[in-house]
Every structure is written in structure tokens, then in C-alpha cells.
Tab-separated table of C-alpha atoms and ligand atoms in Angstrom:
chain	number	residue	atom	x	y	z
A	1	UNK	CA	-27.991	-5.869	-17.032
A	2	UNK	CA	-27.648	-2.156	-16.094
A	3	UNK	CA	-27.348	0.706	-18.569
A	4	UNK	CA	-24.577	0.172	-21.143
A	5	UNK	CA	-22.824	2.274	-23.752
A	6	UNK	CA	-21.073	-0.736	-25.267
A	7	UNK	CA	-17.667	0.768	-24.489
A	8	UNK	CA	-15.888	-2.566	-25.013
A	9	UNK	CA	-18.461	-4.164	-27.303
A	10	UNK	CA	-17.112	-7.217	-29.114
A	11	UNK	CA	-13.826	-7.325	-27.178
A	12	UNK	CA	-12.573	-10.353	-25.244
A	13	UNK	CA	-11.300	-9.797	-21.695
A	14	UNK	CA	-9.451	-12.035	-19.241
A	15	UNK	CA	-9.601	-11.021	-15.563
A	16	UNK	CA	-7.433	-12.843	-12.997
A	17	UNK	CA	-8.626	-12.932	-9.404
A	18	UNK	CA	-11.985	-12.164	-10.966
A	19	UNK	CA	-14.206	-13.880	-8.413
A	20	UNK	CA	-14.109	-11.254	-5.656
A	21	UNK	CA	-13.796	-7.553	-4.887
A	22	UNK	CA	-12.176	-5.397	-7.563
A	23	UNK	CA	-11.839	-8.283	-10.031
A	24	UNK	CA	-15.521	-9.165	-9.655
A	25	UNK	CA	-16.547	-5.536	-10.308
A	26	UNK	CA	-14.256	-5.481	-13.378
A	27	UNK	CA	-15.886	-8.653	-14.759
A	28	UNK	CA	-19.416	-7.320	-14.220
A	29	UNK	CA	-18.542	-3.933	-15.742
A	30	UNK	CA	-16.697	-5.267	-18.796
A	31	UNK	CA	-19.522	-7.746	-19.460
A	32	UNK	CA	-22.121	-4.999	-19.044
A	33	UNK	CA	-20.226	-2.923	-21.616
A	34	UNK	CA	-20.273	-5.686	-24.194
A	35	UNK	CA	-17.081	-7.712	-23.653
A	36	UNK	CA	-16.924	-11.498	-23.488
A	37	UNK	CA	-15.261	-12.094	-20.128
A	38	UNK	CA	-13.048	-14.970	-19.017
A	39	UNK	CA	-13.132	-14.967	-15.226
A	40	UNK	CA	-10.265	-16.853	-13.585
A	41	UNK	CA	-9.596	-17.413	-9.892
A	42	UNK	CA	-8.549	-20.034	-7.335
A	43	UNK	CA	-12.021	-19.606	-5.816
A	44	UNK	CA	-14.041	-21.835	-8.159
A	45	UNK	CA	-17.314	-21.559	-6.294
A	46	UNK	CA	-17.443	-17.721	-6.287
A	47	UNK	CA	-16.182	-17.585	-9.868
A	48	UNK	CA	-18.900	-19.918	-11.162
A	49	UNK	CA	-21.593	-17.989	-9.302
A	50	UNK	CA	-20.351	-14.726	-10.821
A	51	UNK	CA	-20.454	-16.161	-14.332
A	52	UNK	CA	-24.022	-17.383	-13.728
A	53	UNK	CA	-24.956	-13.834	-12.667
A	54	UNK	CA	-23.383	-12.298	-15.783
A	55	UNK	CA	-24.998	-14.812	-18.133
A	56	UNK	CA	-28.408	-14.466	-16.427
A	57	UNK	CA	-28.182	-10.708	-17.053
A	58	UNK	CA	-27.548	-11.287	-20.763
A	59	UNK	CA	-23.752	-10.991	-20.731
A	60	UNK	CA	-21.098	-13.354	-22.070
A	61	UNK	CA	-18.703	-14.984	-19.600
A	62	UNK	CA	-16.987	-18.219	-18.698
A	63	UNK	CA	-15.087	-19.341	-15.617
A	64	UNK	CA	-11.731	-21.132	-15.468
A	65	UNK	CA	-10.101	-22.252	-12.238
A	66	UNK	CA	-6.596	-20.820	-12.231
A	67	UNK	CA	-3.784	-20.194	-9.790
A	68	UNK	CA	-1.860	-17.374	-11.471
A	69	UNK	CA	1.446	-18.687	-10.083
A	70	UNK	CA	1.100	-22.014	-11.921
A	71	UNK	CA	2.929	-21.568	-15.251
A	72	UNK	CA	1.621	-24.842	-16.742
A	73	UNK	CA	-1.958	-23.573	-16.412
A	74	UNK	CA	-1.348	-20.393	-18.424
A	75	UNK	CA	-1.220	-21.911	-21.952
A	76	UNK	CA	-4.395	-23.870	-21.116
A	77	UNK	CA	-6.214	-20.701	-20.022
A	78	UNK	CA	-5.149	-18.791	-23.128
A	79	UNK	CA	-6.092	-21.721	-25.406
A	80	UNK	CA	-9.519	-22.042	-23.734
A	81	UNK	CA	-10.072	-18.285	-24.177
A	82	UNK	CA	-9.190	-18.397	-27.876
A	83	UNK	CA	-11.298	-21.528	-28.392
A	84	UNK	CA	-14.364	-19.991	-26.739
A	85	UNK	CA	-14.162	-16.413	-28.010
A	86	UNK	CA	-11.615	-16.459	-30.855
A	87	UNK	CA	-9.024	-14.064	-29.430
A	88	UNK	CA	-7.873	-11.918	-26.499
A	89	UNK	CA	-8.087	-8.091	-26.403
A	90	UNK	CA	-8.006	-7.112	-22.722
A	91	UNK	CA	-6.027	-8.525	-19.795
A	92	UNK	CA	-6.735	-7.362	-16.238
A	93	UNK	CA	-3.948	-8.873	-14.103
A	94	UNK	CA	-5.708	-8.315	-10.826
A	95	UNK	CA	-5.094	-11.357	-8.574
A	96	UNK	CA	-3.223	-10.307	-5.460
A	97	UNK	CA	-2.867	-10.719	-1.711
A	98	UNK	CA	-1.677	-8.454	1.077
A	99	UNK	CA	0.357	-9.452	4.126
A	100	UNK	CA	0.617	-6.822	6.855
A	101	UNK	CA	3.571	-7.325	9.162
A	102	UNK	CA	6.679	-5.382	10.222
A	103	UNK	CA	9.475	-6.484	7.918
A	104	UNK	CA	11.651	-7.965	10.679
A	105	UNK	CA	8.771	-10.266	11.624
A	106	UNK	CA	7.976	-11.340	8.074
A	107	UNK	CA	8.879	-14.933	7.284
A	108	UNK	CA	10.708	-15.743	4.066
A	109	UNK	CA	7.825	-18.087	3.221
A	110	UNK	CA	5.296	-15.208	3.432
A	111	UNK	CA	7.615	-12.881	1.462
A	112	UNK	CA	7.874	-15.514	-1.271
A	113	UNK	CA	4.143	-16.338	-1.270
A	114	UNK	CA	3.233	-12.675	-1.701
A	115	UNK	CA	5.859	-12.201	-4.436
A	116	UNK	CA	4.632	-15.339	-6.188
A	117	UNK	CA	1.037	-14.107	-6.502
A	118	UNK	CA	1.582	-10.343	-6.824
A	119	UNK	CA	4.687	-10.363	-9.056
A	120	UNK	CA	5.264	-13.819	-10.608
A	121	UNK	CA	1.524	-13.987	-11.345
A	122	UNK	CA	1.611	-10.632	-13.122
A	123	UNK	CA	4.721	-11.632	-15.074
A	124	UNK	CA	3.064	-14.874	-16.253
A	125	UNK	CA	-0.194	-13.072	-17.096
A	126	UNK	CA	1.631	-10.653	-19.372
A	127	UNK	CA	4.034	-13.241	-20.835
A	128	UNK	CA	1.142	-15.439	-21.995
A	129	UNK	CA	-1.360	-12.694	-22.908
A	130	UNK	CA	0.860	-10.739	-25.306
A	131	UNK	CA	1.349	-13.560	-27.874
A	132	UNK	CA	-2.433	-14.148	-27.900
A	133	UNK	CA	-3.096	-10.437	-28.481
A	134	UNK	CA	-0.471	-10.400	-31.253
A	135	UNK	CA	-2.101	-13.440	-32.886
A	136	UNK	CA	-5.389	-11.531	-32.987
A	137	UNK	CA	-3.610	-8.573	-34.579
A	138	UNK	CA	-5.930	-5.897	-33.175
A	139	UNK	CA	-3.638	-4.448	-30.493
A	140	UNK	CA	-4.874	-4.802	-26.950
A	141	UNK	CA	-5.020	-3.327	-23.484
A	142	UNK	CA	-3.131	-4.771	-20.524
A	143	UNK	CA	-4.072	-3.440	-17.108
A	144	UNK	CA	-1.947	-4.359	-14.108
A	145	UNK	CA	-3.441	-3.942	-10.627
A	146	UNK	CA	-0.868	-2.153	-8.502
A	147	UNK	CA	-1.743	0.003	-5.466
A	148	UNK	CA	-0.912	3.340	-3.892
A	149	UNK	CA	1.434	1.077	-1.881
A	150	UNK	CA	3.387	0.859	-5.147
A	151	UNK	CA	3.780	4.653	-5.208
A	152	UNK	CA	4.719	5.472	-1.629
A	153	UNK	CA	5.805	3.704	1.540
A	154	UNK	CA	3.487	2.222	4.136
A	155	UNK	CA	4.628	0.896	7.537
A	156	UNK	CA	3.797	-2.789	7.893
A	157	UNK	CA	3.406	-3.221	4.139
A	158	UNK	CA	7.066	-3.199	3.019
A	159	UNK	CA	6.819	-6.593	1.324
A	160	UNK	CA	3.503	-5.699	-0.319
A	161	UNK	CA	4.929	-2.334	-1.457
A	162	UNK	CA	7.902	-4.123	-3.015
A	163	UNK	CA	5.526	-6.205	-5.134
A	164	UNK	CA	3.270	-3.312	-6.121
A	165	UNK	CA	6.193	-0.978	-6.878
A	166	UNK	CA	7.585	-3.779	-9.037
A	167	UNK	CA	4.285	-4.031	-10.910
A	168	UNK	CA	4.348	-0.264	-11.561
A	169	UNK	CA	7.724	-0.285	-13.322
A	170	UNK	CA	7.111	-3.650	-14.965
A	171	UNK	CA	4.092	-2.037	-16.672
A	172	UNK	CA	6.180	0.834	-18.036
A	173	UNK	CA	8.937	-1.415	-19.416
A	174	UNK	CA	6.465	-3.796	-21.069
A	175	UNK	CA	4.617	-0.761	-22.483
A	176	UNK	CA	7.862	0.267	-24.180
A	177	UNK	CA	8.528	-3.269	-25.481
A	178	UNK	CA	5.064	-3.316	-27.065
A	179	UNK	CA	5.532	0.175	-28.493
A	180	UNK	CA	8.862	-0.871	-30.022
A	181	UNK	CA	7.174	-3.949	-31.497
A	182	UNK	CA	4.397	-1.692	-32.894
A	183	UNK	CA	1.855	-4.322	-31.889
A	184	UNK	CA	-0.769	-1.805	-30.730
A	185	UNK	CA	-0.803	-3.240	-27.210
A	186	UNK	CA	-1.070	-0.643	-24.427
A	187	UNK	CA	0.079	-1.425	-20.882
A	188	UNK	CA	-0.981	0.644	-17.866
A	189	UNK	CA	-1.096	0.228	-14.091
A	190	UNK	CA	-3.997	1.032	-11.764
A	191	UNK	CA	-3.358	2.245	-8.212
A	192	UNK	CA	-6.320	1.834	-5.857
A	193	UNK	CA	-6.280	3.529	-2.446
A	194	UNK	CA	-8.355	2.060	0.380
A	195	UNK	CA	-11.132	0.096	-1.297
A	196	UNK	CA	-14.005	-1.711	0.393
A	197	UNK	CA	-13.450	-5.347	-0.669
A	198	UNK	CA	-13.118	-8.705	1.131
A	199	UNK	CA	-9.282	-8.387	1.041
A	200	UNK	CA	-9.270	-6.518	4.373
A	201	UNK	CA	-10.744	-9.511	6.189
A	202	UNK	CA	-8.146	-11.833	4.658
A	203	UNK	CA	-4.968	-9.833	5.327
A	204	UNK	CA	-2.708	-12.038	7.445
A	205	UNK	CA	-1.215	-9.842	10.137
A	206	UNK	CA	1.226	-12.506	11.279
A	207	UNK	CA	2.970	-12.838	14.603
A	208	UNK	CA	3.716	-9.150	14.617
A	209	UNK	CA	2.738	-8.409	18.188
A	210	UNK	CA	0.431	-5.814	19.695
A	211	UNK	CA	-1.606	-3.777	17.286
A	212	UNK	CA	-0.760	-5.967	14.338
A	213	UNK	CA	-2.623	-9.167	15.056
A	214	UNK	CA	-6.179	-7.925	14.688
A	215	UNK	CA	-8.415	-7.599	11.662
A	216	UNK	CA	-8.092	-4.272	9.861
A	217	UNK	CA	-11.173	-2.104	9.560
A	218	UNK	CA	-10.832	-0.175	6.285
A	219	UNK	CA	-13.512	2.308	7.420
A	220	UNK	CA	-11.354	3.286	10.389
A	221	UNK	CA	-8.444	3.889	7.963
A	222	UNK	CA	-10.658	5.928	5.652
A	223	UNK	CA	-11.427	8.474	8.348
A	224	UNK	CA	-7.833	9.648	8.691
A	225	UNK	CA	-6.294	8.647	5.359
A	226	UNK	CA	-8.662	9.699	2.605
A	227	UNK	CA	-9.131	13.400	1.807
A	228	UNK	CA	-12.515	12.728	0.186
A	229	UNK	CA	-13.532	11.131	3.498
A	230	UNK	CA	-14.893	7.806	2.370
A	231	UNK	CA	-13.733	4.389	1.274
A	232	UNK	CA	-13.463	3.657	-2.415
A	233	UNK	CA	-15.698	0.972	-3.879
A	234	UNK	CA	-14.698	-1.876	-6.169
A	235	UNK	CA	-16.865	-0.161	-8.791
A	236	UNK	CA	-14.697	2.989	-8.565
A	237	UNK	CA	-11.736	0.866	-9.659
A	238	UNK	CA	-13.717	-1.060	-12.285
A	239	UNK	CA	-14.749	2.240	-13.878
A	240	UNK	CA	-11.064	3.148	-14.287
A	241	UNK	CA	-10.313	-0.304	-15.673
A	242	UNK	CA	-13.170	0.103	-18.167
A	243	UNK	CA	-11.669	3.392	-19.358
A	244	UNK	CA	-8.226	1.811	-19.820
A	245	UNK	CA	-9.820	-1.186	-21.569
A	246	UNK	CA	-11.731	0.959	-24.018
A	247	UNK	CA	-10.594	2.932	-27.027
A	248	UNK	CA	-11.243	6.151	-25.047
A	249	UNK	CA	-7.729	5.649	-23.620
A	250	UNK	CA	-6.123	4.786	-26.969
A	251	UNK	CA	-3.333	7.373	-26.513
A	252	UNK	CA	-2.375	6.108	-23.026
A	253	UNK	CA	0.368	3.590	-22.332
A	254	UNK	CA	2.871	3.185	-19.508
A	255	UNK	CA	0.879	5.458	-17.252
A	256	UNK	CA	-0.503	5.181	-13.717
A	257	UNK	CA	-4.189	5.589	-12.998
A	258	UNK	CA	-4.491	6.525	-9.317
A	259	UNK	CA	-7.985	6.039	-7.831
A	260	UNK	CA	-7.599	6.841	-4.153
A	261	UNK	CA	-9.926	9.608	-2.976
A	262	UNK	CA	-6.953	11.976	-2.902
A	263	UNK	CA	-4.521	10.092	-0.627
A	264	UNK	CA	-1.602	10.708	-2.979
A	265	UNK	CA	-2.256	14.491	-2.990
A	266	UNK	CA	-0.402	14.902	0.280
A	267	UNK	CA	-1.205	15.473	3.931
A	268	UNK	CA	-4.578	16.898	4.957
A	269	UNK	CA	-4.477	19.985	7.222
A	270	UNK	CA	-5.808	19.173	10.710
A	271	UNK	CA	-7.994	21.495	12.744
A	272	UNK	CA	-6.163	22.914	15.769
A	273	UNK	CA	-7.074	21.152	18.966
A	274	UNK	CA	-7.666	17.793	17.239
B	1	LIG	N1	-8.915	-3.526	-1.621
B	1	LIG	C1	-7.967	-2.582	-1.594
B	1	LIG	O1	-8.036	-1.637	-0.763
B	1	LIG	C2	-6.833	-2.607	-2.578
B	1	LIG	C3	-5.997	-1.489	-2.639
B	1	LIG	C4	-4.937	-1.488	-3.527
B	1	LIG	C5	-4.720	-2.561	-4.373
B	1	LIG	N2	-5.547	-3.644	-4.294
B	1	LIG	C6	-5.248	-4.766	-5.198
B	1	LIG	O2	-6.405	-5.094	-5.945
B	1	LIG	C7	-6.362	-6.482	-6.302
B	1	LIG	C8	-7.687	-7.146	-5.946
B	1	LIG	O3	-7.858	-7.056	-4.542
B	1	LIG	P1	-9.284	-7.086	-3.831
B	1	LIG	O4	-9.270	-6.021	-2.812
B	1	LIG	O5	-10.366	-7.141	-4.809
B	1	LIG	O6	-9.139	-8.483	-3.040
B	1	LIG	P2	-10.062	-9.780	-2.948
B	1	LIG	O7	-9.409	-10.622	-1.916
B	1	LIG	O8	-11.489	-9.392	-2.765
B	1	LIG	O9	-9.903	-10.448	-4.383
B	1	LIG	C9	-8.696	-11.043	-4.792
B	1	LIG	C10	-9.027	-12.270	-5.612
B	1	LIG	O10	-7.779	-12.847	-6.024
B	1	LIG	C11	-7.907	-14.253	-5.895
B	1	LIG	N3	-6.592	-14.872	-5.764
B	1	LIG	C12	-5.764	-14.883	-4.697
B	1	LIG	N4	-4.672	-15.613	-4.954
B	1	LIG	C13	-4.804	-16.069	-6.231
B	1	LIG	C14	-4.001	-16.857	-7.080
B	1	LIG	N5	-2.831	-17.373	-6.660
B	1	LIG	N6	-4.433	-17.105	-8.338
B	1	LIG	C15	-5.614	-16.625	-8.768
B	1	LIG	N7	-6.426	-15.871	-8.002
B	1	LIG	C16	-6.022	-15.587	-6.751
B	1	LIG	C17	-8.772	-14.454	-4.667
B	1	LIG	O11	-9.360	-15.752	-4.625
B	1	LIG	C18	-9.786	-13.337	-4.828
B	1	LIG	O12	-10.914	-13.763	-5.557
B	1	LIG	C19	-5.150	-7.079	-5.591
B	1	LIG	O13	-4.076	-7.148	-6.489
B	1	LIG	C20	-4.873	-6.058	-4.492
B	1	LIG	O14	-3.520	-6.068	-4.088
B	1	LIG	C21	-6.602	-3.707	-3.424
């Protein structure tokens, strides 16, 4: 395993949607830094392979097949986590999908499917993680994967923005509930910009007509959207998640960690003639 400072040594982390992209990088990074990691995902094959990689490198991890929208599965996942590692300290509610389509063309079924994973899944993650963290009695860190689409509008992503904006404020309200309860649990949201992960190849663009029914090339977006001029990597997001997971962020709750190469700064000046 690569260089480690043991930033989350001895902690127990649960990462949803952990088999791919940002979730995968979070699992590898938290394991590298000393956490025992419970990887959950609907993609059993990728999840098992990831756990084999972590264990082969000397880390601690286990995989559980989980659809985050299935409430009955949540108590089983929490019980398996506590049985294997004794407690839960870190939750990364990361599982999510994106559906790109003008809102008038979006079907109610797609709206509901996206809400179910991106919002219901986050609600269930938090609802079942908090009692486990309270049982352990050592506080905890809950990290909810939002997006810059949860901070500002984006044409074609209205439904997605609704879910990610919901996650942003959900984090703040739960942060306050935990503060009131004095349980030592911190709750923060992370807002990636345009990140190079497999999600871009999976985004259903629906029956939205010309210009909306082709695969999206994130590199093409990066050229005009990102002030720093390049795509973010899953590792860029995992590094932020590591910080929020660790005690280095012990005075942070209810805040938004934006990792976007500067997109949220504003509009880049263009050279005349371009
Ligand atoms: N890639 C980006 O540019 C970007 C930008 C902003 C926010 N995000 C957010 O980051 C998160 C991770 O995205 P990613 O880019 O790594 O995508 P990804 O597709 O590579 O990974 C998402 C993972 O979630 C899993 N998943 C999907 N539905 C699930 C369900 N019902 N239950 C459990 N697992 C499920 C998938 O199997 C997959 O392993 C998402 O919430 C996404 O909205 C991504």
C-alpha cells in the first residue's frame, strides 16, 4: 500500500457506491490511512475485486452487496459492520446516479429513480448510521456526496440538481440535530465539479432529442468549464473525504467542501476574438 500517515488509523468506515469512481478512491484512501472499510455497492463483482486489492495491499476491508434504496438491507449492513469491526466511525454516503435530460422530457419514472438513489439512499444511510455511531460513543464523521450541481443550476440536470441541492441542506440540518444531541457526530457535504469517473459513460440522456442523446465527454466539458483547465480525478475527491473523515477537520460540521478546479469561482474571462 502507498505511503500512509495513518490519518484514520483504527477507525471504521462505510462507503456506499464504493465499487467505482469516487467511492472506489475513497475506499482505497481510507484503507491506506488505516481505516477498516466496509465497501457496499449494487455492483458485487467490482466491489469484491476492490476488497481483494485492498486486502492484498495489507489493508482491512469487506464487501457487502447493497442497494441503498432498500430499507430492509440497512439494518443488516450496519449489523454486519459492527460484527466484523465492532463499531462505525465514518459514513461516506456516495452512491448516486445522474440523468441528463431537459425537464419537460424527463419521465416521472426517471425522476423517481434518481430521487430514490440520490436522496432516499442518503436519508437511509444517515438514519441507520447515526444510531451505530452513537452506540460506539466516539462521535463520528458523516460525509454526503453532493455536487456543484447542488450549488448552482445546470441546464439538462434540473432533476439531478434537485437531489444534490437536497443533500446539501439535509447535511446542514442533520449536523444541527447531532450538535444538539451532543453526540460528537459531524456532518458535511462534498461538492465535486467535473470528475473523471465511469459515471459519464453511464449517464442516461433519454429521449431528449438532438444534442442530448449522445455520450458526454467530460474532457470536452473541462476545456470550457474548469478554470484550472483539467478534469478532477476521483483521488482529488477522496483526499477531501479523507480530511473530513479525520480529526484534522474536528471543528467542521454543516459545511460544504467544494472540489471543482474553480468552477464555482465565477465566469472565466475569454480572450477577444475567441
Ligand atoms: N463524476 C463526477 O463528475 C461527479 C460530480 C459531482 C458529483 N458526483 C457524485 O459522486 C458520486 C459518485 O459518482 P461517480 O462519479 O464515482 O460514479 P460511478 O458511477 O463511477 O460510481 C457510482 C457507484 O454507485 C453505485 N450505485 C448506483 N446505484 C446504486 C444503488 N442503488 N445502491 C448502491 N450503489 C449504487 C454504482 O454501482 C457505482 O459503483 C455520485 O453521488 C455522483 O452524483 C460525481
